[in-house]
PDB file of N, CA and C in Angstrom:
ATOM      1  N   MET A   1      61.032 136.120 -82.102  1.00 94.00           N
ATOM      2  CA  MET A   1      59.900 136.784 -81.494  1.00 94.00           C
ATOM      3  C   MET A   1      60.027 138.278 -81.768  1.00 94.00           C
ATOM      4  N   PHE A   2      58.882 138.914 -81.887  1.00 97.00           N
ATOM      5  CA  PHE A   2      58.878 140.332 -82.218  1.00 97.00           C
ATOM      6  C   PHE A   2      57.897 141.091 -81.338  1.00 97.00           C
ATOM      7  N   ILE A   3      58.261 142.306 -81.013  1.00 97.00           N
ATOM      8  CA  ILE A   3      57.380 143.239 -80.325  1.00 97.00           C
ATOM      9  C   ILE A   3      56.978 144.283 -81.362  1.00 97.00           C
ATOM     10  N   ILE A   4      55.689 144.448 -81.534  1.00 98.00           N
ATOM     11  CA  ILE A   4      55.161 145.435 -82.482  1.00 98.00           C
ATOM     12  C   ILE A   4      54.529 146.546 -81.652  1.00 98.00           C
ATOM     13  N   ILE A   5      55.048 147.742 -81.789  1.00 98.00           N
ATOM     14  CA  ILE A   5      54.520 148.884 -81.043  1.00 98.00           C
ATOM     15  C   ILE A   5      53.754 149.782 -82.006  1.00 98.00           C
ATOM     16  N   LEU A   6      52.468 149.955 -81.715  1.00 98.00           N
ATOM     17  CA  LEU A   6      51.611 150.829 -82.521  1.00 98.00           C
ATOM     18  C   LEU A   6      51.483 152.167 -81.811  1.00 98.00           C
ATOM     19  N   THR A   7      51.596 153.238 -82.573  1.00 98.00           N
ATOM     20  CA  THR A   7      51.379 154.584 -82.041  1.00 98.00           C
ATOM     21  C   THR A   7      50.288 155.231 -82.877  1.00 98.00           C
ATOM     22  N   TYR A   8      49.211 155.643 -82.212  1.00 98.00           N
ATOM     23  CA  TYR A   8      48.098 156.234 -82.942  1.00 98.00           C
ATOM     24  C   TYR A   8      48.509 157.532 -83.623  1.00 98.00           C
ATOM     25  N   GLN A   9      48.057 157.696 -84.847  1.00 98.00           N
ATOM     26  CA  GLN A   9      48.296 158.894 -85.638  1.00 98.00           C
ATOM     27  C   GLN A   9      47.008 159.704 -85.833  1.00 98.00           C
ATOM     28  N   LYS A  10      45.898 159.146 -85.365  1.00 97.00           N
ATOM     29  CA  LYS A  10      44.587 159.782 -85.515  1.00 97.00           C
ATOM     30  C   LYS A  10      43.937 159.922 -84.144  1.00 97.00           C
ATOM     31  N   ASP A  11      42.903 160.726 -84.083  1.00 96.00           N
ATOM     32  CA  ASP A  11      42.128 160.933 -82.870  1.00 96.00           C
ATOM     33  C   ASP A  11      41.470 159.620 -82.432  1.00 96.00           C
ATOM     34  N   LEU A  12      41.226 159.472 -81.141  1.00 96.00           N
ATOM     35  CA  LEU A  12      40.626 158.245 -80.613  1.00 96.00           C
ATOM     36  C   LEU A  12      39.260 157.932 -81.208  1.00 96.00           C
ATOM     37  N   THR A  13      38.540 158.942 -81.664  1.00 97.00           N
ATOM     38  CA  THR A  13      37.246 158.672 -82.304  1.00 97.00           C
ATOM     39  C   THR A  13      37.441 157.878 -83.597  1.00 97.00           C
ATOM     40  N   VAL A  14      38.510 158.159 -84.320  1.00 97.00           N
ATOM     41  CA  VAL A  14      38.831 157.415 -85.543  1.00 97.00           C
ATOM     42  C   VAL A  14      39.309 156.013 -85.180  1.00 97.00           C
ATOM     43  N   VAL A  15      40.126 155.913 -84.130  1.00 97.00           N
ATOM     44  CA  VAL A  15      40.581 154.602 -83.645  1.00 97.00           C
ATOM     45  C   VAL A  15      39.371 153.740 -83.317  1.00 97.00           C
ATOM     46  N   GLU A  16      38.451 154.278 -82.546  1.00 96.00           N
ATOM     47  CA  GLU A  16      37.247 153.539 -82.130  1.00 96.00           C
ATOM     48  C   GLU A  16      36.417 153.094 -83.333  1.00 96.00           C
ATOM     49  N   ALA A  17      36.351 153.915 -84.359  1.00 97.00           N
ATOM     50  CA  ALA A  17      35.559 153.587 -85.544  1.00 97.00           C
ATOM     51  C   ALA A  17      36.103 152.368 -86.283  1.00 97.00           C
ATOM     52  N   HIS A  18      37.397 152.081 -86.145  1.00 97.00           N
ATOM     53  CA  HIS A  18      38.032 150.951 -86.835  1.00 97.00           C
ATOM     54  C   HIS A  18      38.417 149.819 -85.885  1.00 97.00           C
ATOM     55  N   LEU A  19      38.048 149.930 -84.626  1.00 96.00           N
ATOM     56  CA  LEU A  19      38.483 148.969 -83.621  1.00 96.00           C
ATOM     57  C   LEU A  19      37.948 147.559 -83.873  1.00 96.00           C
ATOM     58  N   ALA A  20      36.710 147.425 -84.306  1.00 97.00           N
ATOM     59  CA  ALA A  20      36.146 146.089 -84.565  1.00 97.00           C
ATOM     60  C   ALA A  20      36.919 145.378 -85.667  1.00 97.00           C
ATOM     61  N   GLN A  21      37.280 146.116 -86.720  1.00 97.00           N
ATOM     62  CA  GLN A  21      38.069 145.527 -87.809  1.00 97.00           C
ATOM     63  C   GLN A  21      39.459 145.135 -87.315  1.00 97.00           C
ATOM     64  N   HIS A  22      40.055 145.976 -86.495  1.00 97.00           N
ATOM     65  CA  HIS A  22      41.382 145.688 -85.944  1.00 97.00           C
ATOM     66  C   HIS A  22      41.334 144.440 -85.066  1.00 97.00           C
ATOM     67  N   ARG A  23      40.290 144.313 -84.249  1.00 97.00           N
ATOM     68  CA  ARG A  23      40.157 143.137 -83.384  1.00 97.00           C
ATOM     69  C   ARG A  23      39.941 141.863 -84.198  1.00 97.00           C
ATOM     70  N   ALA A  24      39.219 141.949 -85.294  1.00 98.00           N
ATOM     71  CA  ALA A  24      39.045 140.790 -86.175  1.00 98.00           C
ATOM     72  C   ALA A  24      40.389 140.369 -86.763  1.00 98.00           C
ATOM     73  N   TYR A  25      41.195 141.348 -87.139  1.00 98.00           N
ATOM     74  CA  TYR A  25      42.557 141.093 -87.626  1.00 98.00           C
ATOM     75  C   TYR A  25      43.377 140.388 -86.549  1.00 98.00           C
ATOM     76  N   LEU A  26      43.305 140.880 -85.311  1.00 98.00           N
ATOM     77  CA  LEU A  26      44.025 140.246 -84.198  1.00 98.00           C
ATOM     78  C   LEU A  26      43.554 138.813 -84.011  1.00 98.00           C
ATOM     79  N   ASP A  27      42.240 138.596 -84.000  1.00 97.00           N
ATOM     80  CA  ASP A  27      41.676 137.256 -83.806  1.00 97.00           C
ATOM     81  C   ASP A  27      42.190 136.271 -84.851  1.00 97.00           C
ATOM     82  N   GLU A  28      42.272 136.717 -86.086  1.00 97.00           N
ATOM     83  CA  GLU A  28      42.766 135.871 -87.179  1.00 97.00           C
ATOM     84  C   GLU A  28      44.195 135.397 -86.885  1.00 97.00           C
ATOM     85  N   HIS A  29      45.009 136.310 -86.387  1.00 97.00           N
ATOM     86  CA  HIS A  29      46.410 135.957 -86.149  1.00 97.00           C
ATOM     87  C   HIS A  29      46.623 135.233 -84.815  1.00 97.00           C
ATOM     88  N   TYR A  30      45.705 135.393 -83.870  1.00 96.00           N
ATOM     89  CA  TYR A  30      45.733 134.545 -82.667  1.00 96.00           C
ATOM     90  C   TYR A  30      45.386 133.113 -83.056  1.00 96.00           C
ATOM     91  N   ALA A  31      44.378 132.943 -83.897  1.00 96.00           N
ATOM     92  CA  ALA A  31      43.937 131.611 -84.323  1.00 96.00           C
ATOM     93  C   ALA A  31      45.050 130.857 -85.038  1.00 96.00           C
ATOM     94  N   SER A  32      45.886 131.580 -85.767  1.00 93.00           N
ATOM     95  CA  SER A  32      46.990 130.935 -86.490  1.00 93.00           C
ATOM     96  C   SER A  32      48.192 130.651 -85.586  1.00 93.00           C
ATOM     97  N   GLY A  33      48.162 131.176 -84.346  1.00 89.00           N
ATOM     98  CA  GLY A  33      49.282 130.996 -83.432  1.00 89.00           C
ATOM     99  C   GLY A  33      50.377 132.020 -83.613  1.00 89.00           C
ATOM    100  N   TYR A  34      50.129 132.983 -84.477  1.00 93.00           N
ATOM    101  CA  TYR A  34      51.142 133.982 -84.807  1.00 93.00           C
ATOM    102  C   TYR A  34      51.282 135.045 -83.719  1.00 93.00           C
ATOM    103  N   PHE A  35      50.156 135.501 -83.176  1.00 96.00           N
ATOM    104  CA  PHE A  35      50.186 136.492 -82.096  1.00 96.00           C
ATOM    105  C   PHE A  35      50.101 135.775 -80.751  1.00 96.00           C
ATOM    106  N   ILE A  36      50.854 136.282 -79.788  1.00 94.00           N
ATOM    107  CA  ILE A  36      50.909 135.692 -78.450  1.00 94.00           C
ATOM    108  C   ILE A  36      50.143 136.539 -77.445  1.00 94.00           C
ATOM    109  N   ALA A  37      50.279 137.844 -77.540  1.00 95.00           N
ATOM    110  CA  ALA A  37      49.605 138.767 -76.622  1.00 95.00           C
ATOM    111  C   ALA A  37      49.483 140.124 -77.295  1.00 95.00           C
ATOM    112  N   SER A  38      48.479 140.889 -76.866  1.00 97.00           N
ATOM    113  CA  SER A  38      48.322 142.249 -77.391  1.00 97.00           C
ATOM    114  C   SER A  38      47.521 143.065 -76.386  1.00 97.00           C
ATOM    115  N   GLY A  39      47.604 144.364 -76.529  1.00 96.00           N
ATOM    116  CA  GLY A  39      46.833 145.243 -75.663  1.00 96.00           C
ATOM    117  C   GLY A  39      47.182 146.694 -75.927  1.00 96.00           C
ATOM    118  N   ARG A  40      46.420 147.552 -75.285  1.00 95.00           N
ATOM    119  CA  ARG A  40      46.653 148.980 -75.500  1.00 95.00           C
ATOM    120  C   ARG A  40      47.695 149.508 -74.527  1.00 95.00           C
ATOM    121  N   GLN A  41      48.329 150.577 -74.928  1.00 97.00           N
ATOM    122  CA  GLN A  41      49.269 151.266 -74.051  1.00 97.00           C
ATOM    123  C   GLN A  41      48.468 152.132 -73.080  1.00 97.00           C
ATOM    124  N   GLU A  42      49.084 152.435 -71.980  1.00 96.00           N
ATOM    125  CA  GLU A  42      48.471 153.336 -70.997  1.00 96.00           C
ATOM    126  C   GLU A  42      49.478 154.415 -70.666  1.00 96.00           C
ATOM    127  N   PRO A  43      49.240 155.680 -70.944  1.00 96.00           N
ATOM    128  CA  PRO A  43      47.990 156.212 -71.459  1.00 96.00           C
ATOM    129  C   PRO A  43      47.701 155.685 -72.865  1.00 96.00           C
ATOM    130  N   ARG A  44      46.493 155.842 -73.303  1.00 96.00           N
ATOM    131  CA  ARG A  44      46.014 155.248 -74.555  1.00 96.00           C
ATOM    132  C   ARG A  44      46.530 156.022 -75.773  1.00 96.00           C
ATOM    133  N   ILE A  45      47.784 155.728 -76.111  1.00 97.00           N
ATOM    134  CA  ILE A  45      48.429 156.368 -77.262  1.00 97.00           C
ATOM    135  C   ILE A  45      48.737 155.373 -78.373  1.00 97.00           C
ATOM    136  N   GLY A  46      48.379 154.113 -78.147  1.00 97.00           N
ATOM    137  CA  GLY A  46      48.655 153.071 -79.120  1.00 97.00           C
ATOM    138  C   GLY A  46      48.518 151.709 -78.491  1.00 97.00           C
ATOM    139  N   GLY A  47      49.198 150.728 -79.067  1.00 97.00           N
ATOM    140  CA  GLY A  47      49.102 149.360 -78.576  1.00 97.00           C
ATOM    141  C   GLY A  47      50.412 148.624 -78.735  1.00 97.00           C
ATOM    142  N   VAL A  48      50.408 147.382 -78.247  1.00 98.00           N
ATOM    143  CA  VAL A  48      51.579 146.512 -78.324  1.00 98.00           C
ATOM    144  C   VAL A  48      51.098 145.119 -78.704  1.00 98.00           C
ATOM    145  N   ILE A  49      51.832 144.475 -79.601  1.00 98.00           N
ATOM    146  CA  ILE A  49      51.544 143.099 -80.001  1.00 98.00           C
ATOM    147  C   ILE A  49      52.832 142.297 -79.858  1.00 98.00           C
ATOM    148  N   LEU A  50      52.738 141.127 -79.264  1.00 96.00           N
ATOM    149  CA  LEU A  50      53.858 140.197 -79.176  1.00 96.00           C
ATOM    150  C   LEU A  50      53.589 139.103 -80.196  1.00 96.00           C
ATOM    151  N   ALA A  51      54.526 138.900 -81.131  1.00 96.00           N
ATOM    152  CA  ALA A  51      54.303 137.984 -82.254  1.00 96.00           C
ATOM    153  C   ALA A  51      55.449 137.004 -82.422  1.00 96.00           C
ATOM    154  N   ARG A  52      55.101 135.832 -82.953  1.00 94.00           N
ATOM    155  CA  ARG A  52      56.118 134.838 -83.317  1.00 94.00           C
ATOM    156  C   ARG A  52      56.326 134.897 -84.819  1.00 94.00           C
ATOM    157  N   ALA A  53      57.564 134.958 -85.223  1.00 92.00           N
ATOM    158  CA  ALA A  53      57.904 134.947 -86.643  1.00 92.00           C
ATOM    159  C   ALA A  53      59.375 134.615 -86.777  1.00 92.00           C
ATOM    160  N   SER A  54      59.764 134.143 -87.935  1.00 90.00           N
ATOM    161  CA  SER A  54      61.172 133.814 -88.154  1.00 90.00           C
ATOM    162  C   SER A  54      61.946 134.979 -88.773  1.00 90.00           C
ATOM    163  N   ARG A  55      61.213 135.899 -89.421  1.00 94.00           N
ATOM    164  CA  ARG A  55      61.897 137.016 -90.088  1.00 94.00           C
ATOM    165  C   ARG A  55      61.103 138.309 -89.906  1.00 94.00           C
ATOM    166  N   LYS A  56      61.827 139.418 -89.846  1.00 96.00           N
ATOM    167  CA  LYS A  56      61.187 140.723 -89.710  1.00 96.00           C
ATOM    168  C   LYS A  56      60.302 141.028 -90.919  1.00 96.00           C
ATOM    169  N   GLU A  57      60.721 140.604 -92.105  1.00 96.00           N
ATOM    170  CA  GLU A  57      59.947 140.854 -93.324  1.00 96.00           C
ATOM    171  C   GLU A  57      58.560 140.206 -93.228  1.00 96.00           C
ATOM    172  N   GLU A  58      58.499 139.064 -92.584  1.00 95.00           N
ATOM    173  CA  GLU A  58      57.226 138.379 -92.383  1.00 95.00           C
ATOM    174  C   GLU A  58      56.293 139.227 -91.510  1.00 95.00           C
ATOM    175  N   VAL A  59      56.846 139.807 -90.458  1.00 96.00           N
ATOM    176  CA  VAL A  59      56.062 140.665 -89.567  1.00 96.00           C
ATOM    177  C   VAL A  59      55.587 141.904 -90.327  1.00 96.00           C
ATOM    178  N   GLU A  60      56.449 142.478 -91.137  1.00 96.00           N
ATOM    179  CA  GLU A  60      56.077 143.657 -91.923  1.00 96.00           C
ATOM    180  C   GLU A  60      54.906 143.345 -92.849  1.00 96.00           C
ATOM    181  N   GLU A  61      54.896 142.162 -93.451  1.00 96.00           N
ATOM    182  CA  GLU A  61      53.800 141.765 -94.331  1.00 96.00           C
ATOM    183  C   GLU A  61      52.492 141.621 -93.556  1.00 96.00           C
ATOM    184  N   VAL A  62      52.568 141.019 -92.364  1.00 96.00           N
ATOM    185  CA  VAL A  62      51.372 140.844 -91.540  1.00 96.00           C
ATOM    186  C   VAL A  62      50.831 142.192 -91.079  1.00 96.00           C
ATOM    187  N   VAL A  63      51.711 143.089 -90.683  1.00 97.00           N
ATOM    188  CA  VAL A  63      51.308 144.426 -90.227  1.00 97.00           C
ATOM    189  C   VAL A  63      50.551 145.167 -91.324  1.00 97.00           C
ATOM    190  N   GLN A  64      50.955 144.991 -92.551  1.00 97.00           N
ATOM    191  CA  GLN A  64      50.312 145.698 -93.663  1.00 97.00           C
ATOM    192  C   GLN A  64      48.863 145.270 -93.867  1.00 97.00           C
ATOM    193  N   ARG A  65      48.455 144.154 -93.271  1.00 96.00           N
ATOM    194  CA  ARG A  65      47.064 143.691 -93.370  1.00 96.00           C
ATOM    195  C   ARG A  65      46.181 144.255 -92.255  1.00 96.00           C
ATOM    196  N   ASP A  66      46.799 144.923 -91.295  1.00 97.00           N
ATOM    197  CA  ASP A  66      46.042 145.499 -90.181  1.00 97.00           C
ATOM    198  C   ASP A  66      45.239 146.696 -90.679  1.00 97.00           C
ATOM    199  N   PRO A  67      43.932 146.736 -90.413  1.00 97.00           N
ATOM    200  CA  PRO A  67      43.134 147.895 -90.816  1.00 97.00           C
ATOM    201  C   PRO A  67      43.682 149.209 -90.270  1.00 97.00           C
ATOM    202  N   PHE A  68      44.284 149.189 -89.092  1.00 97.00           N
ATOM    203  CA  PHE A  68      44.903 150.409 -88.561  1.00 97.00           C
ATOM    204  C   PHE A  68      46.035 150.884 -89.476  1.00 97.00           C
ATOM    205  N   PHE A  69      46.784 149.971 -90.040  1.00 97.00           N
ATOM    206  CA  PHE A  69      47.851 150.326 -90.987  1.00 97.00           C
ATOM    207  C   PHE A  69      47.233 150.831 -92.292  1.00 97.00           C
ATOM    208  N   GLN A  70      46.272 150.087 -92.797  1.00 97.00           N
ATOM    209  CA  GLN A  70      45.662 150.400 -94.092  1.00 97.00           C
ATOM    210  C   GLN A  70      44.965 151.759 -94.111  1.00 97.00           C
ATOM    211  N   HIS A  71      44.459 152.194 -92.965  1.00 97.00           N
ATOM    212  CA  HIS A  71      43.753 153.477 -92.887  1.00 97.00           C
ATOM    213  C   HIS A  71      44.608 154.587 -92.271  1.00 97.00           C
ATOM    214  N   GLY A  72      45.909 154.322 -92.080  1.00 97.00           N
ATOM    215  CA  GLY A  72      46.809 155.341 -91.540  1.00 97.00           C
ATOM    216  C   GLY A  72      46.501 155.739 -90.108  1.00 97.00           C
ATOM    217  N   ILE A  73      45.892 154.830 -89.356  1.00 97.00           N
ATOM    218  CA  ILE A  73      45.499 155.136 -87.982  1.00 97.00           C
ATOM    219  C   ILE A  73      46.674 155.023 -87.020  1.00 97.00           C
ATOM    220  N   ALA A  74      47.613 154.136 -87.330  1.00 98.00           N
ATOM    221  CA  ALA A  74      48.752 153.936 -86.431  1.00 98.00           C
ATOM    222  C   ALA A  74      50.040 153.803 -87.228  1.00 98.00           C
ATOM    223  N   SER A  75      51.142 154.195 -86.595  1.00 98.00           N
ATOM    224  CA  SER A  75      52.469 153.887 -87.122  1.00 98.00           C
ATOM    225  C   SER A  75      52.971 152.677 -86.347  1.00 98.00           C
ATOM    226  N   TYR A  76      53.931 151.968 -86.905  1.00 97.00           N
ATOM    227  CA  TYR A  76      54.382 150.702 -86.343  1.00 97.00           C
ATOM    228  C   TYR A  76      55.888 150.685 -86.176  1.00 97.00           C
ATOM    229  N   GLN A  77      56.333 150.233 -85.018  1.00 98.00           N
ATOM    230  CA  GLN A  77      57.745 149.969 -84.770  1.00 98.00           C
ATOM    231  C   GLN A  77      57.846 148.476 -84.501  1.00 98.00           C
ATOM    232  N   ILE A  78      58.717 147.799 -85.236  1.00 98.00           N
ATOM    233  CA  ILE A  78      58.885 146.355 -85.094  1.00 98.00           C
ATOM    234  C   ILE A  78      60.262 146.095 -84.496  1.00 98.00           C
ATOM    235  N   ILE A  79      60.268 145.417 -83.341  1.00 98.00           N
ATOM    236  CA  ILE A  79      61.503 145.151 -82.615  1.00 98.00           C
ATOM    237  C   ILE A  79      61.688 143.646 -82.513  1.00 98.00           C
ATOM    238  N   GLU A  80      62.807 143.141 -83.020  1.00 96.00           N
ATOM    239  CA  GLU A  80      63.096 141.715 -82.838  1.00 96.00           C
ATOM    240  C   GLU A  80      63.579 141.500 -81.412  1.00 96.00           C
ATOM    241  N   PHE A  81      63.096 140.432 -80.803  1.00 91.00           N
ATOM    242  CA  PHE A  81      63.363 140.147 -79.399  1.00 91.00           C
ATOM    243  C   PHE A  81      63.718 138.666 -79.276  1.00 91.00           C
ATOM    244  N   ILE A  82      64.893 138.384 -78.729  1.00 89.00           N
ATOM    245  CA  ILE A  82      65.326 137.002 -78.541  1.00 89.00           C
ATOM    246  C   ILE A  82      65.327 136.714 -77.041  1.00 89.00           C
ATOM    247  N   PRO A  83      64.297 136.019 -76.546  1.00 88.00           N
ATOM    248  CA  PRO A  83      64.238 135.739 -75.109  1.00 88.00           C
ATOM    249  C   PRO A  83      65.386 134.833 -74.670  1.00 88.00           C
ATOM    250  N   THR A  84      66.095 135.253 -73.657  1.00 88.00           N
ATOM    251  CA  THR A  84      67.168 134.421 -73.101  1.00 88.00           C
ATOM    252  C   THR A  84      66.778 133.861 -71.735  1.00 88.00           C
ATOM    253  N   LYS A  85      65.804 134.486 -71.093  1.00 87.00           N
ATOM    254  CA  LYS A  85      65.251 133.987 -69.841  1.00 87.00           C
ATOM    255  C   LYS A  85      63.739 134.153 -69.902  1.00 87.00           C
ATOM    256  N   HIS A  86      63.039 133.202 -69.295  1.00 86.00           N
ATOM    257  CA  HIS A  86      61.584 133.249 -69.265  1.00 86.00           C
ATOM    258  C   HIS A  86      61.077 132.280 -68.202  1.00 86.00           C
ATOM    259  N   CYS A  87      59.831 132.468 -67.792  1.00 88.00           N
ATOM    260  CA  CYS A  87      59.227 131.531 -66.852  1.00 88.00           C
ATOM    261  C   CYS A  87      58.875 130.244 -67.609  1.00 88.00           C
ATOM    262  N   GLU A  88      58.757 129.152 -66.868  1.00 86.00           N
ATOM    263  CA  GLU A  88      58.462 127.855 -67.483  1.00 86.00           C
ATOM    264  C   GLU A  88      57.196 127.866 -68.305  1.00 86.00           C
ATOM    265  N   ALA A  89      56.177 128.539 -67.838  1.00 86.00           N
ATOM    266  CA  ALA A  89      54.896 128.555 -68.547  1.00 86.00           C
ATOM    267  C   ALA A  89      54.994 129.223 -69.916  1.00 86.00           C
ATOM    268  N   PHE A  90      55.985 130.058 -70.102  1.00 83.00           N
ATOM    269  CA  PHE A  90      56.157 130.779 -71.358  1.00 83.00           C
ATOM    270  C   PHE A  90      56.914 129.953 -72.408  1.00 83.00           C
ATOM    271  N   ALA A  91      57.605 128.911 -71.982  1.00 83.00           N
ATOM    272  CA  ALA A  91      58.466 128.126 -72.869  1.00 83.00           C
ATOM    273  C   ALA A  91      57.777 127.627 -74.142  1.00 83.00           C
ATOM    274  N   PRO A  92      56.571 127.061 -74.071  1.00 82.00           N
ATOM    275  CA  PRO A  92      55.946 126.583 -75.304  1.00 82.00           C
ATOM    276  C   PRO A  92      55.674 127.669 -76.344  1.00 82.00           C
ATOM    277  N   LEU A  93      55.589 128.905 -75.898  1.00 80.00           N
ATOM    278  CA  LEU A  93      55.291 130.001 -76.820  1.00 80.00           C
ATOM    279  C   LEU A  93      56.522 130.498 -77.570  1.00 80.00           C
ATOM    280  N   ILE A  94      57.700 130.162 -77.092  1.00 76.00           N
ATOM    281  CA  ILE A  94      58.899 130.664 -77.761  1.00 76.00           C
ATOM    282  C   ILE A  94      59.746 129.568 -78.401  1.00 76.00           C
ATOM    283  N   GLU A  95      59.347 128.333 -78.229  1.00 65.00           N
ATOM    284  CA  GLU A  95      60.134 127.239 -78.822  1.00 65.00           C
ATOM    285  C   GLU A  95      59.618 126.872 -80.188  1.00 65.00           C
TER     286      GLU A  95
END
């Protein structure tokens, strides 16, 4: 499992201009089961995506397809996360 932290590099007006494309990208990866959760940071300086993948390189490839990445709108930090404890309802998402 991976945590992807996006930090905006552009003004929010630029973020807003590309938001529909970014959401379409998110929808595509939710449909495939790859993304588990996502949302914006508060204060609004970027976002967070929780993703399932077997390798960090796989996550890096997926990130490169994000319109925010392609247009230099956000920088990305990818953190591998191995859950050792979780609630029962979360189990199907990490197995």
